[in-house]
């Protein structure tokens, strides 16, 4: 009888050890992506920034994340009061092309600057990238100066607030000089 109980305990122990354990489900949530943070990473020499292709992929992973992560992403990217988004696809650029434009400006460094002046004076950038342009416009009298990095940061802010459906575009007034309007838009 004792031998029978020991045999039963041994069998139960073997079955319990062989039974698969139910692991807690794991989910990998995409980290909220910010185009303006990505631009800051490009500008910062101590950070290895994502390539434009990786940035677009990170953006799509972020928007395809779970609902709770999406809520966090929205909270992390509070819309700037100085940003206005285009709603017409005729004005909104393809996000891949906009990323290339902003990346190329950020990579130019702070030593590259653009001067434009007079009310309505402007400078159009990213002419070598089809389908997108970043335009800096003077909103007041007098000459304005902006570095490529400052304009790239403005493009990143526009993209944070105005990117959906694979397109982006809008305008922003930046803190470095509120009398400069930065437009990121589709080039026809």
Coordinates of N, CA and C in Angstrom, one line a residue:
X1 N 0.8 -1.2 0.0 CA 0.0 0.0 0.0 C 0.9 1.3 0.0
X2 N 1.9 1.3 0.8 CA 2.9 2.4 0.8 C 3.6 2.5 -0.5
X3 N 3.9 1.3 -1.1 CA 4.6 1.3 -2.4 C 3.7 1.9 -3.4
X4 N 2.3 1.6 -3.3 CA 1.4 2.1 -4.3 C 1.3 3.6 -4.2
X5 N 1.2 4.2 -3.0 CA 1.2 5.6 -2.8 C 2.4 6.3 -3.3
X6 N 3.6 5.7 -3.1 CA 4.8 6.3 -3.6 C 4.8 6.3 -5.1
X7 N 4.3 5.2 -5.7 CA 4.3 5.1 -7.1 C 3.3 6.2 -7.7
X8 N 2.2 6.4 -7.0 CA 1.2 7.4 -7.5 C 1.8 8.8 -7.4
X9 N 2.5 9.0 -6.3 CA 3.2 10.4 -6.1 C 4.2 10.6 -7.2
X10 N 5.0 9.5 -7.5 CA 6.0 9.6 -8.5 C 5.4 9.9 -9.9
X11 N 4.3 9.3 -10.2 CA 3.6 9.5 -11.5 C 3.1 10.9 -11.6
X12 N 2.5 11.3 -10.5 CA 1.9 12.7 -10.5 C 3.0 13.7 -10.6
X13 N 4.1 13.5 -9.9 CA 5.3 14.4 -10.0 C 5.8 14.5 -11.5
X14 N 5.9 13.3 -12.1 CA 6.3 13.3 -13.5 C 5.4 14.0 -14.4
X15 N 4.1 13.8 -14.2 CA 3.1 14.5 -15.1 C 3.1 16.0 -14.8
X16 N 3.2 16.4 -13.6 CA 3.3 17.8 -13.3 C 4.5 18.5 -13.9
X17 N 5.7 17.8 -13.8 CA 6.9 18.3 -14.4 C 6.8 18.4 -15.9
X18 N 6.1 17.5 -16.5 CA 6.1 17.4 -18.0 C 5.0 18.4 -18.5
X19 N 4.0 18.7 -17.7 CA 2.9 19.6 -18.2 C 3.5 21.0 -18.5
X20 N 3.1 21.5 -19.7 CA 3.5 22.8 -20.0 C 2.9 23.8 -19.1
X21 N 3.7 24.8 -18.8 CA 3.3 25.9 -18.0 C 2.7 27.0 -18.8
X22 N 1.7 27.6 -18.4 CA 1.1 28.7 -19.1 C 1.9 30.0 -18.8
X23 N 2.6 30.4 -19.8 CA 3.4 31.7 -19.6 C 2.4 32.9 -19.8
X24 N 2.7 33.9 -19.1 CA 2.0 35.1 -19.2 C 2.2 35.7 -20.6
X25 N 1.1 36.1 -21.2 CA 1.3 36.6 -22.6 C 2.2 37.8 -22.6
X26 N 3.1 37.9 -23.6 CA 4.0 39.0 -23.6 C 3.6 39.8 -24.9
X27 N 3.6 41.1 -24.8 CA 3.4 42.0 -25.9 C 4.5 43.0 -26.0
X28 N 4.9 43.2 -27.2 CA 5.9 44.2 -27.4 C 5.2 45.4 -28.0
X29 N 5.2 46.5 -27.2 CA 4.6 47.7 -27.6 C 5.6 48.6 -28.3
X30 N 5.2 49.2 -29.4 CA 6.0 50.2 -30.1 C 6.1 51.4 -29.3
X31 N 7.3 51.9 -29.2 CA 7.6 53.2 -28.5 C 7.0 54.3 -29.3
X32 N 6.3 55.3 -28.7 CA 5.8 56.4 -29.5 C 7.0 57.1 -30.3
X33 N 6.7 57.4 -31.5 CA 7.7 57.9 -32.4 C 7.5 59.4 -32.5
X34 N 8.5 60.2 -32.5 CA 8.4 61.7 -32.7 C 9.4 62.1 -33.8
X35 N 8.9 62.7 -34.9 CA 9.8 63.2 -35.9 C 10.7 64.3 -35.4
X36 N 10.2 65.1 -34.5 CA 11.0 66.2 -34.0 C 12.2 65.7 -33.1
X37 N 11.9 64.6 -32.4 CA 13.0 64.0 -31.6 C 14.0 63.4 -32.5
X38 N 13.5 62.8 -33.6 CA 14.4 62.2 -34.6 C 15.3 63.2 -35.2
X39 N 14.8 64.4 -35.5 CA 15.6 65.5 -36.0 C 16.6 65.9 -35.0
X40 N 16.2 66.0 -33.7 CA 17.2 66.3 -32.7 C 18.3 65.3 -32.6
X41 N 17.9 64.0 -32.8 CA 18.9 63.0 -32.8 C 19.9 63.1 -33.9
X42 N 19.4 63.5 -35.1 CA 20.3 63.8 -36.2 C 21.3 64.9 -35.9
X43 N 20.8 66.0 -35.3 CA 21.6 67.1 -35.0 C 22.6 66.9 -33.9
X44 N 22.3 66.0 -33.0 CA 23.2 65.7 -31.9 C 24.3 64.8 -32.3
X45 N 25.6 65.2 -32.2 CA 26.7 64.4 -32.7 C 26.9 63.2 -31.8
X46 N 26.4 63.2 -30.6 CA 26.6 62.1 -29.6 C 25.5 61.0 -29.8
X47 N 24.6 61.1 -30.7 CA 23.5 60.1 -30.9 C 23.6 59.6 -32.3
X48 N 23.4 58.3 -32.4 CA 23.3 57.6 -33.7 C 21.8 57.6 -34.1
X49 N 21.5 58.5 -35.0 CA 20.1 58.6 -35.4 C 19.6 57.6 -36.4
X50 N 18.3 57.3 -36.4 CA 17.8 56.4 -37.4 C 18.0 57.0 -38.8
X51 N 18.1 56.1 -39.8 CA 18.1 56.5 -41.2 C 16.7 57.0 -41.5
X52 N 16.6 57.7 -42.6 CA 15.2 58.1 -43.0 C 14.3 56.9 -43.2
X53 N 14.8 55.8 -43.8 CA 14.0 54.6 -43.9 C 13.6 54.0 -42.6
X54 N 14.5 54.0 -41.6 CA 14.2 53.5 -40.3 C 13.2 54.4 -39.6
X55 N 13.3 55.7 -39.8 CA 12.4 56.6 -39.1 C 11.0 56.4 -39.6
X56 N 10.8 56.2 -40.9 CA 9.5 55.9 -41.5 C 8.9 54.6 -40.9
X57 N 9.8 53.6 -40.8 CA 9.4 52.3 -40.2 C 9.0 52.5 -38.8
X58 N 9.8 53.2 -38.0 CA 9.4 53.5 -36.6 C 8.1 54.2 -36.5
X59 N 7.9 55.2 -37.4 CA 6.6 55.9 -37.4 C 5.4 54.9 -37.6
X60 N 5.5 54.1 -38.6 CA 4.4 53.2 -38.9 C 4.3 52.1 -37.7
X61 N 5.4 51.7 -37.1 CA 5.2 50.8 -36.0 C 4.5 51.5 -34.8
X62 N 4.8 52.7 -34.7 CA 4.2 53.5 -33.6 C 2.7 53.7 -33.8
X63 N 2.3 54.0 -35.0 CA 0.9 54.2 -35.3 C 0.1 52.9 -35.3
X64 N 0.8 51.8 -35.6 CA 0.1 50.5 -35.6 C 0.2 49.8 -34.2
X65 N 0.6 50.5 -33.2 CA 0.7 49.9 -31.9 C -0.6 49.7 -31.2
X66 N -0.6 49.1 -30.1 CA -1.9 48.9 -29.3 C -2.5 50.2 -28.9
X67 N -3.8 50.1 -28.6 CA -4.5 51.3 -28.2 C -3.9 52.1 -27.0
X68 N -3.4 51.3 -26.0 CA -2.8 52.0 -24.9 C -1.5 52.8 -25.3
X69 N -0.8 52.2 -26.2 CA 0.4 52.8 -26.6 C 0.1 54.1 -27.5
X70 N -1.0 53.9 -28.3 CA -1.4 55.1 -29.1 C -1.8 56.2 -28.2
X71 N -2.5 56.0 -27.1 CA -2.9 57.0 -26.1 C -1.6 57.7 -25.6
X72 N -0.6 56.9 -25.3 CA 0.6 57.4 -24.8 C 1.3 58.3 -25.8
X73 N 1.2 57.8 -27.1 CA 1.9 58.6 -28.2 C 1.2 59.9 -28.4
X74 N -0.1 59.9 -28.3 CA -0.8 61.2 -28.4 C -0.4 62.1 -27.2
X75 N -0.4 61.6 -26.0 CA 0.0 62.4 -24.9 C 1.4 62.9 -25.0
X76 N 2.3 62.1 -25.6 CA 3.7 62.5 -25.7 C 3.9 63.6 -26.8
X77 N 3.0 63.7 -27.7 CA 3.1 64.6 -28.8 C 2.0 65.6 -28.8
X78 N 1.9 66.4 -27.7 CA 0.9 67.5 -27.6 C 1.1 68.4 -28.8
X79 N 0.0 68.7 -29.4 CA 0.0 69.5 -30.6 C 0.5 70.9 -30.2
X80 N 1.4 71.4 -31.0 CA 2.0 72.8 -30.7 C 0.9 73.8 -31.2
X81 N 0.7 74.8 -30.5 CA -0.3 75.8 -30.8 C 0.2 76.6 -32.1
X82 N 1.4 76.5 -32.4 CA 2.0 77.3 -33.5 C 2.0 76.4 -34.8
X83 N 1.4 75.3 -34.8 CA 1.4 74.4 -36.0 C -0.1 74.3 -36.6
X84 N -0.2 74.4 -37.9 CA -1.4 74.3 -38.6 C -1.2 73.2 -39.6
X85 N -2.2 72.3 -39.7 CA -2.1 71.2 -40.6 C -2.9 71.4 -41.9
X86 N -2.3 70.9 -43.0 CA -3.1 70.9 -44.3 C -4.0 69.7 -44.2
X87 N -5.2 69.8 -44.8 CA -6.1 68.7 -44.8 C -6.3 68.1 -46.3
X88 N -6.0 69.0 -47.2 CA -6.1 68.6 -48.6 C -4.9 67.8 -49.1
X89 N -5.1 66.6 -49.7 CA -4.0 65.8 -50.2 C -3.2 66.5 -51.3
X90 N -3.8 67.5 -51.9 CA -3.1 68.3 -52.9 C -2.0 69.1 -52.3
X91 N -2.1 69.4 -51.0 CA -1.0 70.1 -50.3 C -0.1 69.2 -49.5
X92 N -0.6 68.0 -49.2 CA 0.2 67.1 -48.2 C 1.2 66.3 -49.0
X93 N 2.4 66.3 -48.6 CA 3.5 65.5 -49.2 C 3.5 64.0 -48.7
X94 N 4.0 63.2 -49.5 CA 4.3 61.8 -49.1 C 5.2 61.8 -47.9
X95 N 4.9 61.0 -46.9 CA 5.7 61.0 -45.7 C 7.1 60.6 -45.9
X96 N 7.4 59.6 -46.8 CA 8.7 59.2 -47.2 C 9.6 60.3 -47.7
X97 N 9.0 61.1 -48.6 CA 9.7 62.2 -49.2 C 9.9 63.3 -48.2
X98 N 8.9 63.6 -47.4 CA 9.1 64.6 -46.3 C 10.2 64.2 -45.4
X99 N 10.3 63.0 -45.0 CA 11.4 62.5 -44.1 C 12.7 62.7 -44.8
X100 N 12.8 62.4 -46.1 CA 14.1 62.7 -46.8 C 14.5 64.2 -46.8
X101 N 13.5 65.0 -47.0 CA 13.7 66.5 -47.0 C 14.2 66.9 -45.6
X102 N 13.5 66.6 -44.6 CA 13.9 67.0 -43.2 C 15.2 66.4 -42.8
X103 N 15.5 65.2 -43.1 CA 16.7 64.5 -42.8 C 17.9 65.2 -43.5
X104 N 17.7 65.6 -44.8 CA 18.8 66.2 -45.5 C 19.1 67.6 -44.9
X105 N 18.1 68.3 -44.5 CA 18.4 69.6 -43.9 C 19.1 69.5 -42.5
X106 N 18.6 68.6 -41.7 CA 19.2 68.4 -40.4 C 20.7 68.0 -40.5
X107 N 21.0 67.2 -41.5 CA 22.3 66.7 -41.7 C 23.3 67.8 -42.2
X108 N 22.8 68.9 -42.7 CA 23.6 70.0 -43.2 C 24.4 70.7 -42.1
X109 N 23.8 70.6 -40.9 CA 24.5 71.3 -39.7 C 24.1 72.7 -39.5
X110 N 24.6 73.2 -38.4 CA 24.2 74.6 -38.1 C 25.0 75.6 -38.8
X111 N 26.1 75.2 -39.5 CA 26.9 76.2 -40.2 C 26.3 76.6 -41.5
X112 N 25.3 75.9 -42.0 CA 24.5 76.3 -43.2 C 23.3 77.1 -42.8
X113 N 23.3 78.3 -43.3 CA 22.1 79.2 -43.0 C 21.6 79.8 -44.2
X114 N 20.4 80.3 -44.1 CA 19.7 80.9 -45.2 C 19.2 82.2 -44.8
X115 N 19.4 83.2 -45.7 CA 18.9 84.6 -45.4 C 17.8 84.9 -46.4
X116 N 16.8 85.4 -45.9 CA 15.7 85.9 -46.8 C 15.0 87.1 -46.1
X117 N 14.5 88.0 -46.8 CA 14.1 89.2 -46.1 C 12.8 89.9 -46.7
X118 N 12.4 90.8 -46.0 CA 11.2 91.6 -46.4 C 10.0 90.8 -46.2
X119 N 8.9 91.4 -45.9 CA 7.6 90.7 -45.7 C 7.3 89.9 -46.9
X120 N 7.1 88.6 -46.7 CA 6.8 87.7 -47.8 C 8.0 87.1 -48.5
X121 N 9.2 87.6 -48.1 CA 10.4 87.0 -48.7 C 10.5 85.6 -48.3
X122 N 11.0 84.7 -49.2 CA 11.0 83.3 -48.9 C 12.2 82.6 -49.4
X123 N 12.5 81.4 -48.9 CA 13.5 80.5 -49.4 C 12.9 79.1 -49.5
X124 N 13.0 78.5 -50.7 CA 12.4 77.2 -50.9 C 13.6 76.2 -50.8
X125 N 13.4 75.1 -50.1 CA 14.5 74.1 -49.9 C 13.9 72.7 -50.3
X126 N 14.9 71.8 -50.4 CA 14.6 70.4 -50.8 C 14.2 70.3 -52.3
X127 N 14.7 71.2 -53.1 CA 14.4 71.2 -54.5 C 14.8 70.0 -55.2
X128 N 15.8 69.2 -54.7 CA 16.3 68.0 -55.3 C 15.4 66.8 -55.0
X129 N 14.4 66.9 -54.1 CA 13.6 65.8 -53.8 C 12.2 66.0 -54.4
X130 N 11.8 65.1 -55.3 CA 10.6 65.3 -56.0 C 9.4 65.2 -55.1
X131 N 8.4 66.0 -55.3 CA 7.1 65.9 -54.6 C 7.1 66.5 -53.2
X132 N 8.1 67.2 -52.7 CA 8.1 67.8 -51.4 C 8.9 69.1 -51.4
X133 N 8.5 70.1 -50.6 CA 9.3 71.3 -50.4 C 9.1 71.8 -49.0
X134 N 10.2 72.4 -48.5 CA 10.1 73.1 -47.2 C 10.4 74.5 -47.6
X135 N 9.5 75.4 -47.2 CA 9.6 76.8 -47.5 C 9.6 77.6 -46.3
X136 N 10.6 78.5 -46.1 CA 10.7 79.5 -45.0 C 10.3 80.8 -45.6
X137 N 9.3 81.5 -44.9 CA 8.8 82.7 -45.3 C 8.9 83.8 -44.2
X138 N 9.3 85.0 -44.5 CA 9.4 86.0 -43.6 C 7.9 86.6 -43.4
X139 N 7.5 86.6 -42.1 CA 6.2 87.1 -41.8 C 6.3 88.6 -41.3
X140 N 7.4 89.2 -41.4 CA 7.5 90.6 -41.0 C 8.7 91.3 -41.8
X141 N 8.8 92.5 -41.7 CA 9.9 93.3 -42.4 C 11.2 92.9 -41.9
X142 N 12.3 93.2 -42.7 CA 13.6 92.9 -42.2 C 14.1 91.6 -42.7
X143 N 15.5 91.4 -42.7 CA 16.1 90.2 -43.1 C 15.9 89.1 -42.0
X144 N 15.7 87.9 -42.4 CA 15.6 86.8 -41.5 C 16.7 85.8 -41.8
X145 N 17.2 85.2 -40.8 CA 18.3 84.1 -40.9 C 17.8 82.9 -40.2
X146 N 18.0 81.8 -40.8 CA 17.6 80.5 -40.2 C 18.6 79.4 -40.6
X147 N 19.1 78.6 -39.7 CA 20.0 77.5 -40.1 C 19.2 76.4 -40.7
X148 N 19.9 75.5 -41.4 CA 19.2 74.3 -41.9 C 18.6 73.5 -40.8
X149 N 19.4 73.4 -39.7 CA 18.9 72.6 -38.6 C 17.6 73.2 -37.9
X150 N 17.5 74.5 -37.8 CA 16.3 75.1 -37.3 C 15.1 74.8 -38.2
X151 N 15.3 74.9 -39.5 CA 14.3 74.7 -40.4 C 13.9 73.2 -40.4
X152 N 14.8 72.3 -40.2 CA 14.6 70.9 -40.1 C 13.7 70.6 -38.9
X153 N 14.1 71.3 -37.8 CA 13.3 71.1 -36.5 C 11.8 71.5 -36.7
X154 N 11.7 72.6 -37.5 CA 10.3 73.0 -37.8 C 9.6 72.0 -38.6
X155 N 10.3 71.4 -39.6 CA 9.7 70.3 -40.4 C 9.3 69.1 -39.5
X156 N 10.1 68.8 -38.5 CA 9.8 67.7 -37.6 C 8.6 68.0 -36.7
X157 N 8.4 69.3 -36.3 CA 7.3 69.7 -35.5 C 6.0 69.5 -36.4
X158 N 6.1 70.0 -37.6 CA 4.9 69.9 -38.5 C 4.6 68.4 -38.7
X159 N 5.6 67.5 -38.9 CA 5.3 66.1 -39.1 C 4.7 65.5 -37.9
X160 N 5.2 65.9 -36.7 CA 4.6 65.3 -35.5 C 3.1 65.6 -35.4
X161 N 2.7 66.8 -35.7 CA 1.3 67.2 -35.6 C 0.5 66.9 -36.8
X162 N 1.1 66.7 -38.0 CA 0.3 66.7 -39.2 C 0.5 65.5 -40.1
X163 N 1.0 64.4 -39.5 CA 1.2 63.2 -40.3 C 0.1 62.2 -40.1
X164 N -0.6 61.8 -41.1 CA -1.6 60.7 -41.1 C -1.8 60.3 -42.5
X165 N -2.3 59.0 -42.6 CA -2.6 58.5 -43.9 C -1.5 58.5 -44.9
X166 N -0.2 58.4 -44.4 CA 0.9 58.3 -45.3 C 1.3 59.6 -45.9
X167 N 0.7 60.7 -45.4 CA 1.0 62.1 -45.9 C 1.2 63.0 -44.8
X168 N 1.9 64.1 -45.1 CA 2.1 65.2 -44.1 C 2.1 66.5 -44.7
X169 N 1.9 67.5 -43.9 CA 2.0 68.9 -44.5 C 1.3 69.9 -43.6
X170 N 1.9 71.1 -43.5 CA 1.3 72.1 -42.7 C 2.3 73.3 -42.6
X171 N 2.1 74.1 -41.6 CA 3.0 75.2 -41.4 C 3.2 75.4 -39.9
X172 N 4.3 76.0 -39.5 CA 4.7 76.2 -38.1 C 5.4 77.5 -38.0
X173 N 5.2 78.1 -36.8 CA 6.0 79.3 -36.4 C 6.9 78.7 -35.3
X174 N 8.2 78.9 -35.4 CA 9.1 78.3 -34.5 C 9.6 79.3 -33.4
X175 N 10.0 78.7 -32.3 CA 10.4 79.5 -31.1 C 11.7 80.3 -31.4
X176 N 12.6 79.8 -32.3 CA 13.8 80.5 -32.5 C 13.5 81.9 -33.2
X177 N 12.5 82.0 -34.0 CA 12.1 83.3 -34.6 C 10.6 83.2 -35.0
X178 N 9.7 83.6 -34.2 CA 8.3 83.5 -34.5 C 7.8 84.3 -35.7
X179 N 8.7 85.1 -36.3 CA 8.3 85.8 -37.5 C 8.8 85.1 -38.8
X180 N 9.1 83.8 -38.6 CA 9.4 83.0 -39.7 C 8.4 81.9 -39.8
X181 N 7.7 81.8 -40.9 CA 6.7 80.7 -41.1 C 7.5 79.6 -41.9
X182 N 7.3 78.4 -41.4 CA 7.9 77.2 -42.1 C 6.8 76.4 -42.7
X183 N 6.8 76.1 -43.9 CA 5.8 75.3 -44.6 C 6.5 74.0 -45.1
X184 N 5.8 72.9 -44.8 CA 6.2 71.6 -45.4 C 5.1 71.2 -46.2
X185 N 5.3 71.0 -47.5 CA 4.1 70.7 -48.3 C 4.5 69.9 -49.6
X186 N 3.5 69.5 -50.3 CA 3.7 68.8 -51.6 C 4.1 69.8 -52.6
X187 N 5.1 69.4 -53.4 CA 5.6 70.2 -54.5 C 5.0 69.7 -55.8
X188 N 4.3 70.5 -56.5 CA 3.7 70.0 -57.8 C 4.6 70.1 -58.9

